GROMACS .gro file of C-alpha atoms in nm:
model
  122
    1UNK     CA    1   5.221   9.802   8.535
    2UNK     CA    2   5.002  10.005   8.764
    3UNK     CA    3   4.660   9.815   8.938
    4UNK     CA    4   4.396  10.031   9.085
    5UNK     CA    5   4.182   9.919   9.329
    6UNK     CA    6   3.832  10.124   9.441
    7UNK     CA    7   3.836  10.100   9.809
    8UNK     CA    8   3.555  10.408   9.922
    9UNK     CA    9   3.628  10.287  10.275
   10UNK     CA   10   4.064  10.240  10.297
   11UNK     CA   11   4.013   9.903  10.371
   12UNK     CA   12   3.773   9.633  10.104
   13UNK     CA   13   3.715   9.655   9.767
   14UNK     CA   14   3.407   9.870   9.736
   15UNK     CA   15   3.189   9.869   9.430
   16UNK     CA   16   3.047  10.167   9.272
   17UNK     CA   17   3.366  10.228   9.127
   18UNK     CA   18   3.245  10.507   8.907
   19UNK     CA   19   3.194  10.752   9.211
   20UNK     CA   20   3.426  10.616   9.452
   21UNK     CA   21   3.715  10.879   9.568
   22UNK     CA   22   3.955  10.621   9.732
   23UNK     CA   23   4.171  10.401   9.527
   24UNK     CA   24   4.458  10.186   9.648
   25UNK     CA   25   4.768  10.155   9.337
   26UNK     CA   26   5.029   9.902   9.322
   27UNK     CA   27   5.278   9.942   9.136
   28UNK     CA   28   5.393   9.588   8.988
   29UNK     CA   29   5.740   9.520   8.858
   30UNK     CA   30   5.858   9.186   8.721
   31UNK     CA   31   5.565   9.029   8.818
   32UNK     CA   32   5.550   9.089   9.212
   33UNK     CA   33   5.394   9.435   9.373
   34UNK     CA   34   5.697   9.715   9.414
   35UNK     CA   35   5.472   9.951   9.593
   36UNK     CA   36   5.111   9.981   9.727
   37UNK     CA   37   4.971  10.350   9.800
   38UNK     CA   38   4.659  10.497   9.843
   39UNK     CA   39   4.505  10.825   9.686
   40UNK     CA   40   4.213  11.003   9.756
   41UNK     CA   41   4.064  11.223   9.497
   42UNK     CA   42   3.827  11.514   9.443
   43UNK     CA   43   3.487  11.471   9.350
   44UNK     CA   44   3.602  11.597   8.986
   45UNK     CA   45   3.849  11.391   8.947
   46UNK     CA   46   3.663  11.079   8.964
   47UNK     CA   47   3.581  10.872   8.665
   48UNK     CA   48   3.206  10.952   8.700
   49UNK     CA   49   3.288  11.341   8.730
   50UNK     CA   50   3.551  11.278   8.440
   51UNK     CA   51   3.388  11.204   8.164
   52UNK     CA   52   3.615  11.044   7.876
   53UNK     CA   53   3.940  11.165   8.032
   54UNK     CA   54   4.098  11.020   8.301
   55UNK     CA   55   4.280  11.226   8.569
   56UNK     CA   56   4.566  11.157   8.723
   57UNK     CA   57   4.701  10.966   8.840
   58UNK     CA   58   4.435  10.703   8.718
   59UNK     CA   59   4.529  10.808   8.381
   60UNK     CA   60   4.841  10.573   8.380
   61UNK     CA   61   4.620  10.253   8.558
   62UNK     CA   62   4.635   9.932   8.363
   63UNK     CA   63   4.398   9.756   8.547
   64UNK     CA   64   4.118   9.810   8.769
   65UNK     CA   65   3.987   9.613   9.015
   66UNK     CA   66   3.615   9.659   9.176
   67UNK     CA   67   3.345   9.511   9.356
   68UNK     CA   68   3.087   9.668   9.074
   69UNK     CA   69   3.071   9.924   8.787
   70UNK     CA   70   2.834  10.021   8.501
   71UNK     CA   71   2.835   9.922   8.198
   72UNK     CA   72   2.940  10.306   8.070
   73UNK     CA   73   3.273  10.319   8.273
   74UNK     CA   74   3.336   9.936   8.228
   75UNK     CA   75   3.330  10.049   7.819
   76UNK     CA   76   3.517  10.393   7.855
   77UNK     CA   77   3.814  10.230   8.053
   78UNK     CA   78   3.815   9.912   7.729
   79UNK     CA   79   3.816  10.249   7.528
   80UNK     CA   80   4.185  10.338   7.707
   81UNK     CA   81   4.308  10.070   7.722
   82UNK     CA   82   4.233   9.968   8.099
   83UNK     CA   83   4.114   9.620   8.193
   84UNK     CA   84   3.828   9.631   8.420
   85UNK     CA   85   3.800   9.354   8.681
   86UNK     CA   86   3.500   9.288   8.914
   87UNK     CA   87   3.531   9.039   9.186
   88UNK     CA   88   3.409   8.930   9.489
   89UNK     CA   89   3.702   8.939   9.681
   90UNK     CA   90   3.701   9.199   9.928
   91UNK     CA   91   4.087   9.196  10.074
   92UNK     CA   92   4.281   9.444   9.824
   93UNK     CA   93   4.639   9.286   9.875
   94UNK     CA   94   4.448   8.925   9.778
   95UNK     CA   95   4.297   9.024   9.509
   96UNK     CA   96   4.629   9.172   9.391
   97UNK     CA   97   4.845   8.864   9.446
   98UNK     CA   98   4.529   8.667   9.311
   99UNK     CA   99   4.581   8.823   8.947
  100UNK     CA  100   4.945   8.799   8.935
  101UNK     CA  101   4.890   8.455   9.021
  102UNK     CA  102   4.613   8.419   8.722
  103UNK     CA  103   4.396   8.272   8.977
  104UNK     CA  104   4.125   8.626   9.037
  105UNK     CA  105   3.792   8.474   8.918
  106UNK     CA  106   3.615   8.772   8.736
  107UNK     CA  107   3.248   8.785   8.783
  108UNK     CA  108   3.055   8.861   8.434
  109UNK     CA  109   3.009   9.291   8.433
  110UNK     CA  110   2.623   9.282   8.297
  111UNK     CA  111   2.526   9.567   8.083
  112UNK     CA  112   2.286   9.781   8.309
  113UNK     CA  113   2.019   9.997   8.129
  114UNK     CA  114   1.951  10.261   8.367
  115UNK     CA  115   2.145  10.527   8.173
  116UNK     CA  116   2.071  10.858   8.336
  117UNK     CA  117   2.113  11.165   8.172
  118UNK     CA  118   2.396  11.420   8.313
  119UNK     CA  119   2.384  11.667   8.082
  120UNK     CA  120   2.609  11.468   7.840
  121UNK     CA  121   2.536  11.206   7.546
  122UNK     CA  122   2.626  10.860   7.634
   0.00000   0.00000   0.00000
């Protein structure tokens, strides 16, 4: 199982996960984290630039964790199979150990309306 976390700054768990660059993985095996690493991606590459397909290597993410994301994304990553998580917590490696521990409180994701247009239907 792979977790992605948006981190725009390398350090908390930044919101605006849509346009964020910077995503810490883990890589979980048998329930405990096997490896943590950090990629940074090009502006096209990010789910907001993306569209319906996912690049790599957030193509292979099971779950994603964020401080905030639309409503859009939040449906487009149910769409693949990807469970979105926001939270409140803001220390990566906690909120990691918090979910494999079924303890990371989700807060509700509330639909926004304030589709804008990007040259694409929604």
């Amino acid at each position: 199982m792979q977790i992605a976390i948006s981190s725009q700054n390398r350090r908390r768990i930044t919101g605006h996960a849509g346009k964020c660059r910077n995503f810490w993985i883990y890589d979980i095996e048998r329930g405990a984290v096997a490896g943590k690493r950090l990629i940074e991606l090009p502006f096209e590459q990010s789910f907001h630039a993306s569209h319906d397909a996912f690049a790599a290597p957030l193509a292979d993410i099971n779950v994603l964790i964020t401080s905030g994301l639309g409503n859009g994304l939040y449906l487009r990553l149910k769409r693949h199979g990807i469970l979105a998580i926001v939270t409140d917590e803001t220390d990566p490696d906690a909120a990691v150990q918090a979910l494999l521990e079924n303890r990371l409180l989700p807060l509700a994701v509330v639909p926004n309306n304030d589709c804008h247009t990007h040259g694409h239907a929604h």
